[in-house]
PDB file of C-alpha atoms and ligand atoms in Angstrom:
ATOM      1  CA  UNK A   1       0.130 -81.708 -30.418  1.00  0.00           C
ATOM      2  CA  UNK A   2       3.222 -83.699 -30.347  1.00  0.00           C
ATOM      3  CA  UNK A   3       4.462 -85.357 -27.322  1.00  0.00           C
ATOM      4  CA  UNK A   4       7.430 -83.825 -26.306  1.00  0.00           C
ATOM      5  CA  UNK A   5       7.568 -84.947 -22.294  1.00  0.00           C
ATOM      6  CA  UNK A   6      10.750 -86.892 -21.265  1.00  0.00           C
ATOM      7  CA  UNK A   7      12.617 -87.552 -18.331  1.00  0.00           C
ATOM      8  CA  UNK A   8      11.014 -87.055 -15.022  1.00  0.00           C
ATOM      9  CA  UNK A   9       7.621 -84.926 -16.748  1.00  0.00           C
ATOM     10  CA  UNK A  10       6.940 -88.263 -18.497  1.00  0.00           C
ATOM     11  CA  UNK A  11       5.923 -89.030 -15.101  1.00  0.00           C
ATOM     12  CA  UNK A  12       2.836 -86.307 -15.013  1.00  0.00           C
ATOM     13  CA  UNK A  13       1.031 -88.961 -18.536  1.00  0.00           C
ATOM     14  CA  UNK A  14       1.124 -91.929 -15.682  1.00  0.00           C
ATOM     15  CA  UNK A  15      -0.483 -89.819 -13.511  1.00  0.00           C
ATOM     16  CA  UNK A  16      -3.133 -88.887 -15.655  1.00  0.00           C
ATOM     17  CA  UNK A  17      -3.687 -92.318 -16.970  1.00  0.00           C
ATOM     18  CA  UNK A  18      -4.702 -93.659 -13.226  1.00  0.00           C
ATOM     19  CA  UNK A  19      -6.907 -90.740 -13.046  1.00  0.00           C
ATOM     20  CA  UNK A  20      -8.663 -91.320 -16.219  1.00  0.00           C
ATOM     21  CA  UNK A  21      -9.116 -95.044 -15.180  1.00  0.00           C
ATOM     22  CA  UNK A  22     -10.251 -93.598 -11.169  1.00  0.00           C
ATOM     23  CA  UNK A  23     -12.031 -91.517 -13.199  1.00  0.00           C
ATOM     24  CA  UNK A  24     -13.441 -94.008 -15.662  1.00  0.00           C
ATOM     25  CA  UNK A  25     -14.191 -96.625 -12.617  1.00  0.00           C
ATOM     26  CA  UNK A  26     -17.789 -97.092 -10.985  1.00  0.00           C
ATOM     27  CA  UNK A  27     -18.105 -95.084  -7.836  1.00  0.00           C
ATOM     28  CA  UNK A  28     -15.091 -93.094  -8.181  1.00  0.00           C
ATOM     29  CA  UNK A  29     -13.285 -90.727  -5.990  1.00  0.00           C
ATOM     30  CA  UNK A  30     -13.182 -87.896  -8.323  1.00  0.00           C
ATOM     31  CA  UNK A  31     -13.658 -87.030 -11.848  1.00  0.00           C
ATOM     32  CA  UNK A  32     -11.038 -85.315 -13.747  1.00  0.00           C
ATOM     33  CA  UNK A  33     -12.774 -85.314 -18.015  1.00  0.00           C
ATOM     34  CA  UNK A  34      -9.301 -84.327 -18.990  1.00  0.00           C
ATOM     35  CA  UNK A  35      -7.235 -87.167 -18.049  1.00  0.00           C
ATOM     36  CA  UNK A  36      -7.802 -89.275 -21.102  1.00  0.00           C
ATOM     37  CA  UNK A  37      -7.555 -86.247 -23.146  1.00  0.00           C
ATOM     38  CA  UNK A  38      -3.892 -85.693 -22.081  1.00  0.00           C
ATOM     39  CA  UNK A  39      -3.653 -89.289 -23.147  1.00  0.00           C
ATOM     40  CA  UNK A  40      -4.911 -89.402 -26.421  1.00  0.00           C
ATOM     41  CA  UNK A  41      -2.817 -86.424 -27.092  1.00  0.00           C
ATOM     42  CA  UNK A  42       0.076 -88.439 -26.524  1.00  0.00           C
ATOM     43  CA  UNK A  43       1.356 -90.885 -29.050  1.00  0.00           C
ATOM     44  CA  UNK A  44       1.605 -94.196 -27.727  1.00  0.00           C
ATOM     45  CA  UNK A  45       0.146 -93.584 -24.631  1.00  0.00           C
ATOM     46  CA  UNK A  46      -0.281 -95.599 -22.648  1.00  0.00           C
ATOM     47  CA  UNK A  47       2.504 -97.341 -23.309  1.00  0.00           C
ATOM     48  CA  UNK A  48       2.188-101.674 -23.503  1.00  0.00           C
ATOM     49  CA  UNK A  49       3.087-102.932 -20.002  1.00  0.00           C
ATOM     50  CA  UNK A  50       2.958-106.944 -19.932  1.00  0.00           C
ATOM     51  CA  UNK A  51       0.677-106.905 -16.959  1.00  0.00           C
ATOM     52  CA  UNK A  52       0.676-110.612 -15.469  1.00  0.00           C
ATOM     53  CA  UNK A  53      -0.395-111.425 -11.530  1.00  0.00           C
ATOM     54  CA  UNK A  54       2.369-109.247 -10.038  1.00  0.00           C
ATOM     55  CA  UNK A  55       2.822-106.647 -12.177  1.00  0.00           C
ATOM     56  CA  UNK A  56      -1.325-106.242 -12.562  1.00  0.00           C
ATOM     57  CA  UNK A  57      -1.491-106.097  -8.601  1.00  0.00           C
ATOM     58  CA  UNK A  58       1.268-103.589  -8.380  1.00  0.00           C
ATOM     59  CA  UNK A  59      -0.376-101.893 -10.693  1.00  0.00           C
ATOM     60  CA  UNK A  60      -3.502-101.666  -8.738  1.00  0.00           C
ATOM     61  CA  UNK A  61      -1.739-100.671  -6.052  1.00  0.00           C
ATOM     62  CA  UNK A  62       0.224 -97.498  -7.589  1.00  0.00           C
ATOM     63  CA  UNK A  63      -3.733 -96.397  -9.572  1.00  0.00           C
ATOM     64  CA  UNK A  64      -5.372 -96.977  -5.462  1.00  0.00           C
ATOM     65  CA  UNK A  65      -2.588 -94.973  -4.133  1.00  0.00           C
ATOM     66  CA  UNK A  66      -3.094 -91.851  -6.791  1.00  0.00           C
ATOM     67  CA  UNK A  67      -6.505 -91.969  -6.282  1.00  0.00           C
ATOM     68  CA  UNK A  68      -6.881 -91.841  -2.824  1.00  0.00           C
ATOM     69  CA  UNK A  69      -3.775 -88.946  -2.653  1.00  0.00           C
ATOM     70  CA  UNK A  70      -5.869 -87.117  -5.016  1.00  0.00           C
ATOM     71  CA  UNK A  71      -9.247 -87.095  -3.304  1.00  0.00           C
ATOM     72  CA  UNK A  72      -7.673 -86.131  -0.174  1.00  0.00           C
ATOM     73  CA  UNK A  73      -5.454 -83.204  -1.648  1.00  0.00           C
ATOM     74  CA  UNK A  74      -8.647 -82.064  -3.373  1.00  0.00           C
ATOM     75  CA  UNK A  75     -10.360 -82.326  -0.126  1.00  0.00           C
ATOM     76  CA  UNK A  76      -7.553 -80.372   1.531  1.00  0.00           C
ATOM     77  CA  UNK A  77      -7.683 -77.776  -1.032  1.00  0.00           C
ATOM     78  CA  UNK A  78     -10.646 -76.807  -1.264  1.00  0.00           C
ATOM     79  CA  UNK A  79     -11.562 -77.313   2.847  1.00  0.00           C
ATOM     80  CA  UNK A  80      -9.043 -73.829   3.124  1.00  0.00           C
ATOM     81  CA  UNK A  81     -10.114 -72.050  -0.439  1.00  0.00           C
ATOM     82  CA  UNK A  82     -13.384 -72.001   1.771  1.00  0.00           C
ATOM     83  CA  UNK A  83     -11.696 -71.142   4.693  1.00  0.00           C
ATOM     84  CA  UNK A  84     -10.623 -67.731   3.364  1.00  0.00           C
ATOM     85  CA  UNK A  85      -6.857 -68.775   1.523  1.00  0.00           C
ATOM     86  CA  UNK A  86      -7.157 -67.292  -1.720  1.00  0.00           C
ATOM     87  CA  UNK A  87      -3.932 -67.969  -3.308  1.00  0.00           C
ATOM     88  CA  UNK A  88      -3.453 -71.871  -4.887  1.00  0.00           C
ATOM     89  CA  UNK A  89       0.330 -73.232  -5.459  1.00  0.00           C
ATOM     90  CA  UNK A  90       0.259 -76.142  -7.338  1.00  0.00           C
ATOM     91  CA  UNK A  91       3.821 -77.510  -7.724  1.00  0.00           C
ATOM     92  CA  UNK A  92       5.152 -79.486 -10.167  1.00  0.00           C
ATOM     93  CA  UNK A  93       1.242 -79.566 -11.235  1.00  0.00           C
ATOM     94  CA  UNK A  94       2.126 -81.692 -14.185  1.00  0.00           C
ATOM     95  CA  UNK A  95      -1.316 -82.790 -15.710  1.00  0.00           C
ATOM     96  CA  UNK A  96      -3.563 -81.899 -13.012  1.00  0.00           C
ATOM     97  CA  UNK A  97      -6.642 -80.691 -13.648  1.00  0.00           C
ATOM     98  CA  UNK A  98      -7.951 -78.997 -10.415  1.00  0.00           C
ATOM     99  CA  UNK A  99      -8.398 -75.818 -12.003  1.00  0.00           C
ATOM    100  CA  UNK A 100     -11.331 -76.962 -14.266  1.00  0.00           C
ATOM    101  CA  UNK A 101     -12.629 -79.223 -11.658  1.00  0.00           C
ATOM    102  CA  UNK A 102     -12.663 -78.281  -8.562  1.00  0.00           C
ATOM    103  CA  UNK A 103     -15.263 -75.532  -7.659  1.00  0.00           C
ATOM    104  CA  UNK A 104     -13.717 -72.600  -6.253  1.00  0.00           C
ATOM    105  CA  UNK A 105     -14.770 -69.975  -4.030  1.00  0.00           C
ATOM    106  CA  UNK A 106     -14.677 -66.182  -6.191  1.00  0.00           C
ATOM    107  CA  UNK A 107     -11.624 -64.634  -6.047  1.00  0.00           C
ATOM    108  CA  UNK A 108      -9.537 -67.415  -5.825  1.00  0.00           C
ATOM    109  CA  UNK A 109      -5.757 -67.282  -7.832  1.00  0.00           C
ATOM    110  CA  UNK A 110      -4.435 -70.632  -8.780  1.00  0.00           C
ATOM    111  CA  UNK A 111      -1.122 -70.985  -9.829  1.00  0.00           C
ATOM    112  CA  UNK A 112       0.286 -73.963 -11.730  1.00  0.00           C
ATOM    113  CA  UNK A 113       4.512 -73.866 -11.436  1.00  0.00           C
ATOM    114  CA  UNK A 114       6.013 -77.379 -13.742  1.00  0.00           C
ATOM    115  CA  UNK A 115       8.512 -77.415 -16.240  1.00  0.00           C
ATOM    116  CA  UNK A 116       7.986 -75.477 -19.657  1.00  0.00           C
ATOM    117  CA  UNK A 117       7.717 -78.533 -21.747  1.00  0.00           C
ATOM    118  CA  UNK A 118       4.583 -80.053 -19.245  1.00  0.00           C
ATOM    119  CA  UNK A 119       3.237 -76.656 -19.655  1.00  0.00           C
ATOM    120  CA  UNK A 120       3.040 -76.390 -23.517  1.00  0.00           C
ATOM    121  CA  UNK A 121       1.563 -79.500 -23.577  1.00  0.00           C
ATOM    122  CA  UNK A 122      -1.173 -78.826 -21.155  1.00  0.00           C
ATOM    123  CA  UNK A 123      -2.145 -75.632 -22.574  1.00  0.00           C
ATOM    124  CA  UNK A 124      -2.081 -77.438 -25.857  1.00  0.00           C
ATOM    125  CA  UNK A 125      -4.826 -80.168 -24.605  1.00  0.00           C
ATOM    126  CA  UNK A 126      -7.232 -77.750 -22.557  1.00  0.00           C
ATOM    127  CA  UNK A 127      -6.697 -75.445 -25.691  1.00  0.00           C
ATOM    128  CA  UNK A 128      -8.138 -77.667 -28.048  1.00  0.00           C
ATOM    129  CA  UNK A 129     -11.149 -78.767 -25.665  1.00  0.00           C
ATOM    130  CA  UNK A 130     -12.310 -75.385 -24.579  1.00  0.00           C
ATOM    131  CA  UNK A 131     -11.200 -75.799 -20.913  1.00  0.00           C
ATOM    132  CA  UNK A 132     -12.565 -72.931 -19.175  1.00  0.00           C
ATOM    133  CA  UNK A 133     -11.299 -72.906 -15.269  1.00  0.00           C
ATOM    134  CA  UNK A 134     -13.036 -71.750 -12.388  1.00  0.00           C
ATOM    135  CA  UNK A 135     -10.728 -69.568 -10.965  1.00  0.00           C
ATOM    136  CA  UNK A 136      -8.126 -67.170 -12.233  1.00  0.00           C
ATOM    137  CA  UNK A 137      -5.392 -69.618 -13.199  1.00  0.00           C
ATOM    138  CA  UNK A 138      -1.642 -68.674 -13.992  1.00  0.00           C
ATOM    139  CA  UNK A 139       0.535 -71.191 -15.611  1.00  0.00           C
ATOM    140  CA  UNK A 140       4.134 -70.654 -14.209  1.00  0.00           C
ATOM    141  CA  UNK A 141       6.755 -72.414 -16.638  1.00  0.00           C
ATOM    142  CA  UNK A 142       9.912 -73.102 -13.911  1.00  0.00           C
ATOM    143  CA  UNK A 143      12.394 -75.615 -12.828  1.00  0.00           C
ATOM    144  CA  UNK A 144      12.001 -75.508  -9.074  1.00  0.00           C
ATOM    145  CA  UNK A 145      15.802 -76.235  -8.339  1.00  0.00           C
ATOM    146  CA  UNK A 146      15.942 -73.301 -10.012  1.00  0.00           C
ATOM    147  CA  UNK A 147      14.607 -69.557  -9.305  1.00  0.00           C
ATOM    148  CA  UNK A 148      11.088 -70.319  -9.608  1.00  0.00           C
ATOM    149  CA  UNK A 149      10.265 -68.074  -6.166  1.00  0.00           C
ATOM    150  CA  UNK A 150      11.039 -64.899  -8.937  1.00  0.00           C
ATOM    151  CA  UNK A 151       9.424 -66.010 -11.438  1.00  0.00           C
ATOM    152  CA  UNK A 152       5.952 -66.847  -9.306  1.00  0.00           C
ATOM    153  CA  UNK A 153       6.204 -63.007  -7.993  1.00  0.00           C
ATOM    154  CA  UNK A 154       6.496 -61.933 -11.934  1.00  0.00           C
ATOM    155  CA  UNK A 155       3.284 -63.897 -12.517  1.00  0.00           C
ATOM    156  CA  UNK A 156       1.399 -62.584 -10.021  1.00  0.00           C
ATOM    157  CA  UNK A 157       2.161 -64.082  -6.983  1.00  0.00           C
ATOM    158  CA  UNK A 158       1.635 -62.476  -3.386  1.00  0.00           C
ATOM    159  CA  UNK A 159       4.211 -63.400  -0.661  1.00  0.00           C
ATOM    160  CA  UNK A 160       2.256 -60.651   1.965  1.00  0.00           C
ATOM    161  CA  UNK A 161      -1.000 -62.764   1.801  1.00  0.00           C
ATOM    162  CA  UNK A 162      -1.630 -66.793   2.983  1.00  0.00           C
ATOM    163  CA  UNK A 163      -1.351 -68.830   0.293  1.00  0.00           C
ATOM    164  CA  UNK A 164      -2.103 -73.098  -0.040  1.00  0.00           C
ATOM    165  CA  UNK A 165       0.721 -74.982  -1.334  1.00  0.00           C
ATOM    166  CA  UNK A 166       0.360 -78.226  -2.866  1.00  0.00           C
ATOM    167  CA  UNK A 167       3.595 -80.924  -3.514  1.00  0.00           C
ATOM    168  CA  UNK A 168       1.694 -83.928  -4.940  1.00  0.00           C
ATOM    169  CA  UNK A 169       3.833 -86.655  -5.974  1.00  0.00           C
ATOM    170  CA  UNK A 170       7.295 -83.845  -6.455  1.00  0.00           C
ATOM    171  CA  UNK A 171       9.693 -84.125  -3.408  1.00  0.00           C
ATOM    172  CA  UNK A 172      10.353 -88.220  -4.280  1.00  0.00           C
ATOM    173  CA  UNK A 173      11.717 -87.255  -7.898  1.00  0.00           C
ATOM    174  CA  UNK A 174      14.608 -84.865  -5.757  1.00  0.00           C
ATOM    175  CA  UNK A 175      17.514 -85.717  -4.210  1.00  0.00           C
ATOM    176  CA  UNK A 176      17.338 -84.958  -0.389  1.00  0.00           C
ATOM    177  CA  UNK A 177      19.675 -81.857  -0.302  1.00  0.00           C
ATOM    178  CA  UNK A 178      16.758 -80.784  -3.353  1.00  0.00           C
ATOM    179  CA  UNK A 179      13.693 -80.961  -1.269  1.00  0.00           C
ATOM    180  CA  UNK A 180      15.158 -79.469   1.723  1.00  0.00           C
ATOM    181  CA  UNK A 181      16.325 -75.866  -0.614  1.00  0.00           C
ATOM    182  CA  UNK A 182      12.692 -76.190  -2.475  1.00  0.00           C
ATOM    183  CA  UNK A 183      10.955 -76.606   1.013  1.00  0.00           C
ATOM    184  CA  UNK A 184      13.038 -73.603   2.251  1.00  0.00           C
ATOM    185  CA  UNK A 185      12.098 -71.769  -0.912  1.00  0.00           C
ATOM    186  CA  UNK A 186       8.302 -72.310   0.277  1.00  0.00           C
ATOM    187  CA  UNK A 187       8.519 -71.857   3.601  1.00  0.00           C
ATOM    188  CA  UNK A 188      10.300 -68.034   2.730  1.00  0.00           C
ATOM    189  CA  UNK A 189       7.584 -67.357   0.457  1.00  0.00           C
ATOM    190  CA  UNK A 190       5.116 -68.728   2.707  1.00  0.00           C
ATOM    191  CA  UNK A 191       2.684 -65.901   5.234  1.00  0.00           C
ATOM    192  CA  UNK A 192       2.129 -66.759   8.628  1.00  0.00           C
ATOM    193  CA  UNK A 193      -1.375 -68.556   8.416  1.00  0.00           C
ATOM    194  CA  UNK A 194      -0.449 -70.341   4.855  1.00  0.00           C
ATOM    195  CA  UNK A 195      -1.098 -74.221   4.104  1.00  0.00           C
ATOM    196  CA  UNK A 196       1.143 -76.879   3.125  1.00  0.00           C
ATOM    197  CA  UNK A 197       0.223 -80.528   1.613  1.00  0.00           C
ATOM    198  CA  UNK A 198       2.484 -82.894   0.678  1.00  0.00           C
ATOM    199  CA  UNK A 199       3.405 -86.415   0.813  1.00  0.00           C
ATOM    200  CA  UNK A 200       5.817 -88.760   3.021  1.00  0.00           C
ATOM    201  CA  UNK A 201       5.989 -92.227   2.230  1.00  0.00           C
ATOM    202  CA  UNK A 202       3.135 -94.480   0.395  1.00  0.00           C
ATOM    203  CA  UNK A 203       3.449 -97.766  -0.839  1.00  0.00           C
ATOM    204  CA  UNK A 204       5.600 -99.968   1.041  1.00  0.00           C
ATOM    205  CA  UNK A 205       8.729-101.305  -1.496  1.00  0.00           C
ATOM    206  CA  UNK A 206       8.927-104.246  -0.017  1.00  0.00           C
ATOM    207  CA  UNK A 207       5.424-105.101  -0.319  1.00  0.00           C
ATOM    208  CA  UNK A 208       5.724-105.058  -4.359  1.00  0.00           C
ATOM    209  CA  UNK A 209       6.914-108.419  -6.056  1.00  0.00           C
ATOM    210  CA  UNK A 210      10.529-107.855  -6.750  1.00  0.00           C
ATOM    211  CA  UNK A 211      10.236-109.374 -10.403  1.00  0.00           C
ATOM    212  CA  UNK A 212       7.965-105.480 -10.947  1.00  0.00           C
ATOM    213  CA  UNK A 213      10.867-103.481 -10.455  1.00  0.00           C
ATOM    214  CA  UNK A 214      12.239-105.345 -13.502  1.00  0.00           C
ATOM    215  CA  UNK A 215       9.085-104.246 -15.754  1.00  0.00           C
ATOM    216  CA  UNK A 216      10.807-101.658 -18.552  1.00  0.00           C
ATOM    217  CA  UNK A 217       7.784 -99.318 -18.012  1.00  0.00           C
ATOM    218  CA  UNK A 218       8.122 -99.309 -13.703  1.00  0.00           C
ATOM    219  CA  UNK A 219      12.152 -99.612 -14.195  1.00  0.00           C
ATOM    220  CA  UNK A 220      12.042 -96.001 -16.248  1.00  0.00           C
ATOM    221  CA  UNK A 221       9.673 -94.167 -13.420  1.00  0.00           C
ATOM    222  CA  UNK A 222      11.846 -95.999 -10.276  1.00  0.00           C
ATOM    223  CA  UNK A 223      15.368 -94.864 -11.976  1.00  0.00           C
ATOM    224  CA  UNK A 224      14.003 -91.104 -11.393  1.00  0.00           C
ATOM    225  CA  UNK A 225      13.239 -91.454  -7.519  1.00  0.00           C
ATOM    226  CA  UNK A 226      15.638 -89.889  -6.081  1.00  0.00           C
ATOM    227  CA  UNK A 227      13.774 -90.318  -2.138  1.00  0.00           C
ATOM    228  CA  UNK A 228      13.543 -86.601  -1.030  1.00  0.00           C
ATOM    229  CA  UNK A 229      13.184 -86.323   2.570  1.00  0.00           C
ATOM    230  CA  UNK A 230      11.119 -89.127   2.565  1.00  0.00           C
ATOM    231  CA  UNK A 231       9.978 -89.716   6.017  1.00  0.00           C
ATOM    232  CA  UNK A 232      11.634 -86.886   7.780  1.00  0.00           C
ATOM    233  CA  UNK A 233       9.819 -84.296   5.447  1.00  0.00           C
ATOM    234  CA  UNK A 234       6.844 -83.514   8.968  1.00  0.00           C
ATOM    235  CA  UNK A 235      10.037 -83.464  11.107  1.00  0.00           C
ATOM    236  CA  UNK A 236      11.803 -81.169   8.737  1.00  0.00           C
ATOM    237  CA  UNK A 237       8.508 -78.845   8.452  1.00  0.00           C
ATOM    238  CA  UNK A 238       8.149 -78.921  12.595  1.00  0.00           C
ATOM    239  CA  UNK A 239      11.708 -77.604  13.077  1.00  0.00           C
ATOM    240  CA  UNK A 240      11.129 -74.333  10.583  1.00  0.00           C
ATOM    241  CA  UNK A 241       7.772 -72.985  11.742  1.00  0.00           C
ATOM    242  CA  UNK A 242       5.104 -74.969  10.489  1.00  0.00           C
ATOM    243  CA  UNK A 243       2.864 -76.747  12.709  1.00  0.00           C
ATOM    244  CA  UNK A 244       2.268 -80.018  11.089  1.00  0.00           C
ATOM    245  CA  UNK A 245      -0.352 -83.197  10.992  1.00  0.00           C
ATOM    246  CA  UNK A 246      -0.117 -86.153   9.393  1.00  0.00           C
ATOM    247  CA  UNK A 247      -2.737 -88.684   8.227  1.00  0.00           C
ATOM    248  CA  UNK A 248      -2.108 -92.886   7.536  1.00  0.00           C
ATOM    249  CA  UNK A 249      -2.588 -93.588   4.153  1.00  0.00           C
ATOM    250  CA  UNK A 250      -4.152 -96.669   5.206  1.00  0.00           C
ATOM    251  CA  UNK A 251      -6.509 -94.944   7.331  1.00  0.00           C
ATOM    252  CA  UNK A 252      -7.292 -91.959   4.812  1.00  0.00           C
ATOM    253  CA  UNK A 253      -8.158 -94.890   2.568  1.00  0.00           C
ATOM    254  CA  UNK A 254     -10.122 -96.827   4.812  1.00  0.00           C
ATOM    255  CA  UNK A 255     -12.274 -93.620   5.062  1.00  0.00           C
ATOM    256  CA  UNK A 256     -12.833 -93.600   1.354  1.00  0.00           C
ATOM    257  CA  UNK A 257     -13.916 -96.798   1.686  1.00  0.00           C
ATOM    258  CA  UNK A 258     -11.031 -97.919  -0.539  1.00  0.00           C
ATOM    259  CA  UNK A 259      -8.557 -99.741   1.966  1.00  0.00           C
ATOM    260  CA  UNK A 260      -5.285-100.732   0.956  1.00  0.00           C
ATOM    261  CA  UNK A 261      -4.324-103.570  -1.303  1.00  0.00           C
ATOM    262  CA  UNK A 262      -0.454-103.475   0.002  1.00  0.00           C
ATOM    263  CA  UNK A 263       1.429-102.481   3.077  1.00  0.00           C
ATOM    264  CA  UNK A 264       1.856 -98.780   3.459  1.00  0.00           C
ATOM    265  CA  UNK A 265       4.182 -96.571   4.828  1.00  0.00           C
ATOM    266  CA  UNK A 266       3.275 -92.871   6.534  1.00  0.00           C
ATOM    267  CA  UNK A 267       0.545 -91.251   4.382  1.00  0.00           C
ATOM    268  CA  UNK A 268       0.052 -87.423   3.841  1.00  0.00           C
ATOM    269  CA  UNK A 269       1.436 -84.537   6.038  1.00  0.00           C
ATOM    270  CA  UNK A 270      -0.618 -81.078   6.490  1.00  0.00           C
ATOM    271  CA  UNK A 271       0.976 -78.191   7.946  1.00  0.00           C
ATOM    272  CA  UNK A 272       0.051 -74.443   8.520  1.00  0.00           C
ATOM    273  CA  UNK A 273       2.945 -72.217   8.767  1.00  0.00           C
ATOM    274  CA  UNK A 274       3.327 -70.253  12.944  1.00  0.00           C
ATOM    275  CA  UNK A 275       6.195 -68.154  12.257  1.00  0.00           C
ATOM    276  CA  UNK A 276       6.716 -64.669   9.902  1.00  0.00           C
TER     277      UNK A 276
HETATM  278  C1  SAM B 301       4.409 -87.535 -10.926  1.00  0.00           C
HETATM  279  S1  SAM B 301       4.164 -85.986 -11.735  1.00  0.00           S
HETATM  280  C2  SAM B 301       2.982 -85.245 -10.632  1.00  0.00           C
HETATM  281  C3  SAM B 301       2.254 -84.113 -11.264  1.00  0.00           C
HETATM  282  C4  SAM B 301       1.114 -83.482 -10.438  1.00  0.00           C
HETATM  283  N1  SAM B 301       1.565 -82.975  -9.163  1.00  0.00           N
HETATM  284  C5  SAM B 301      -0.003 -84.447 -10.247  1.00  0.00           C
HETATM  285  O1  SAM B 301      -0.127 -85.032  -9.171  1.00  0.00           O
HETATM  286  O2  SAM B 301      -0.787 -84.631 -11.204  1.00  0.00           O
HETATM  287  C6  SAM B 301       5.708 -85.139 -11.359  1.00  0.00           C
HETATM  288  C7  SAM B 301       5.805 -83.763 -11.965  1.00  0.00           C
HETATM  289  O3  SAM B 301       6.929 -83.110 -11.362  1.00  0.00           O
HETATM  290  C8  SAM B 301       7.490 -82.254 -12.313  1.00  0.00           C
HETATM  291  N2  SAM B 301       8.838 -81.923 -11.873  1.00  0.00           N
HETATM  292  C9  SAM B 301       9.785 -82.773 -11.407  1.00  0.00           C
HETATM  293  N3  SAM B 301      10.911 -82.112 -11.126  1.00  0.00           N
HETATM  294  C10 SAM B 301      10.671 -80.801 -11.403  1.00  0.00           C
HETATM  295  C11 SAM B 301      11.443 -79.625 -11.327  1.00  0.00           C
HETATM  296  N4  SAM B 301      12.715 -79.645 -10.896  1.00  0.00           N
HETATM  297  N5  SAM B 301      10.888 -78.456 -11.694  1.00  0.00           N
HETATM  298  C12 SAM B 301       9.587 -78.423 -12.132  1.00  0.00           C
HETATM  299  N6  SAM B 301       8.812 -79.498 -12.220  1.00  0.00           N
HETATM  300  C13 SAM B 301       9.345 -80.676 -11.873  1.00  0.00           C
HETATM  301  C14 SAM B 301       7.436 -83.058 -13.588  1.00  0.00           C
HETATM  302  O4  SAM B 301       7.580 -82.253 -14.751  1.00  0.00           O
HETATM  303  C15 SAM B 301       6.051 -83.705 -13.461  1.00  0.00           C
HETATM  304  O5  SAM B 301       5.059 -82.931 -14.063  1.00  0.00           O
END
C-alpha cells in the first residue's frame, strides 16, 4: 500500500497515531488494534517531530484530547445503537475504526463518508488484516462540500428512518460558510428523532507555548484549520430544530479520570433533531 494521503486527510494518520499510543498506554480508554496498522502502512509515519518540554507537553495535550473525544463519541454511539437508531454516519471517518470495534446491536448500518483517497487506503489496511466489522458497513467515497447527501442515498442510505451522525474532529478543517451548508446538508437528511455529535472548541490556543505553533509537523496540521463555526456550532443547531446539550471537556475528562493537562475551551455538543 502506498501512502497517497495529502492535504487535510493527512490529518486522519495523526489521528490514528494518538490512538495507537491511547491504545498502546496502561489503562486506556479504548482499544482500536488497527491504529498502528494504518501506521505502519504509511511510509515514514510517524513523521520525526523534535519533541522538547513544550512541544512534548503540547503533544500530550492534543493525544489527551483525542482520547477522551473518542471514548465519549464511542460512548455516545453506541448509548443510541442500543437505544433503537440503526443507521451510523460517520463523517469524514478518516481512519476510524469503530466498525471493527465497537459491538453493535444486529441490524445496525454503518456508514463511513471521507474522501476517496482516505478510503482506498483504509480498505487497503483492513484488507490485508482480515478486518471483519460488526455491523453492515458501507464505505461512502465523497467530498462533503460537495454532493455527498446523493451519493449516501446511492449507497444505501435511509433519509425516512433516525439515523446517528457523527462529526469528529471535521467542522474545524472548514471555513465557516462550509460547516454551516454541510450542517444544513445533515440536518435535511436528518428524521425527526435522529442524533447528532460533534465538537465545539477543545484545547485552549493560548494555553500552548507559542514557540509549538512553529514546529514544521504542528505548522502543516494548524495551516488547514480553517475554525468552522467554532463555538456557535450548539447555537447554530438550536436555531434549526435540534435540541442540543453540551458537555465540558474538562469535566467529560475528569469523569474518565483523565483531567486536563491545559486550559480548555467548550467540549462536545449532543443534539437530537425536534422538527420534520
Ligand atoms: C482529523 S481527521 C478525523 C478523522 C475521523 N473523524 C477520526 O476522528 O478518526 C479529518 C478527516 O476529515 C476528512 N475531510 C476533511 N475535509 C473533508 C471533505 N471536504 N470531504 C470529506 N472528508 C473530509 C479528511 O480526509 C480526514 O480523514
Amino acid at each position: 500500500v502506498t501512502e497517497p494521503l495529502t492535504g487535510v486527510s493527512r490529518t486522519a494518520l495523526w489521528v490514528a497515531y494518538l490512538r495507537a499510543q491511547e491504545s498502546e498506554a496502561p489503562e486506556p480508554l479504548f482499544h482500536d488494534p488497527y491504529a498502528r496498522r494504518f501506521l505502519e502502512a504509511a511510509p515514514g509515519w510517524p513523521p520525526a517531530v523534535d519533541a522538547d518540554g513544550a512541544v512534548a507537553a503540547a503533544g500530550n495535550a492534543f493525544a489527551w484530547q483525542t482520547a477522551v473525544r473518542t471514548r465519549f463519541f464511542d460512548e455516545a454511539l453506541l448509548a443510541v445503537a442500543h437505544g433503537g437508531c440503526r443507521q451510523i454516519v460517520l463523517l469524514a471517518a478518516g481512519l476510524d475504526t469503530r466498525a471493527f470495534r465497537l459491538e453493535w446491536p444486529a441490524g445496525t448500518r454503518l456508514f463511513e463518508v471521507d474522501m476517496s483517497t482516505v478510503v482506498d487506503f483504509k480498505e487497503a489496511v483492513l484488507a490485508r488484516h482480515g478486518a471483519t466489522p460488526r455491523c453492515h458497513r458501507v464505505v461512502v467515497p465523497a467530498d462533503l462540500r460537495d454532493a455527498w447527501p446523493q451519493r449516501l442515498a446511492e449507497a444505501g442510505f435511509d433519509a425516512g428512518d433516525r439515523a446517528a451522525w457523527l462529526m469528529e474532529g471535521l467542522l474545524v478543517y472548514l471555513t465557516a460558510p462550509e460547516a454551516a451548508r454541510l450542517l444544513t446538508d445533515v440536518t435535511a437528511a436528518a428524521a425527526p428523532g435522529s442524533h447528532l455529535f460533534v465538537e465545539h472548541g477543545g484545547i485552549d490556543p493560548r494555553a500552548i507555548d507559542p514557540n509549538v505553533w512553529l514546529v514544521p509537523a504542528v505548522r502543516e496540521v494548524v495551516n488547514l484549520w480553517r475554525g468552522g463555526l467554532g463555538e456557535r456550532t450548539p447555537g447554530w443547531l438550536a436555531e434549526r430544530g435540534w435540541r442540543v446539550r453540551t458537555h465540558d471537556l474538562d469535566v467529560v475528562a475528569a469523569a474518565y479520570q483523565r483531567p486536563a493537562p491545559v486550559a480548555v475551551i467548550g467540549g462536545f455538543a449532543t443534539a437530537v433533531r425536534t422538527e420534520g
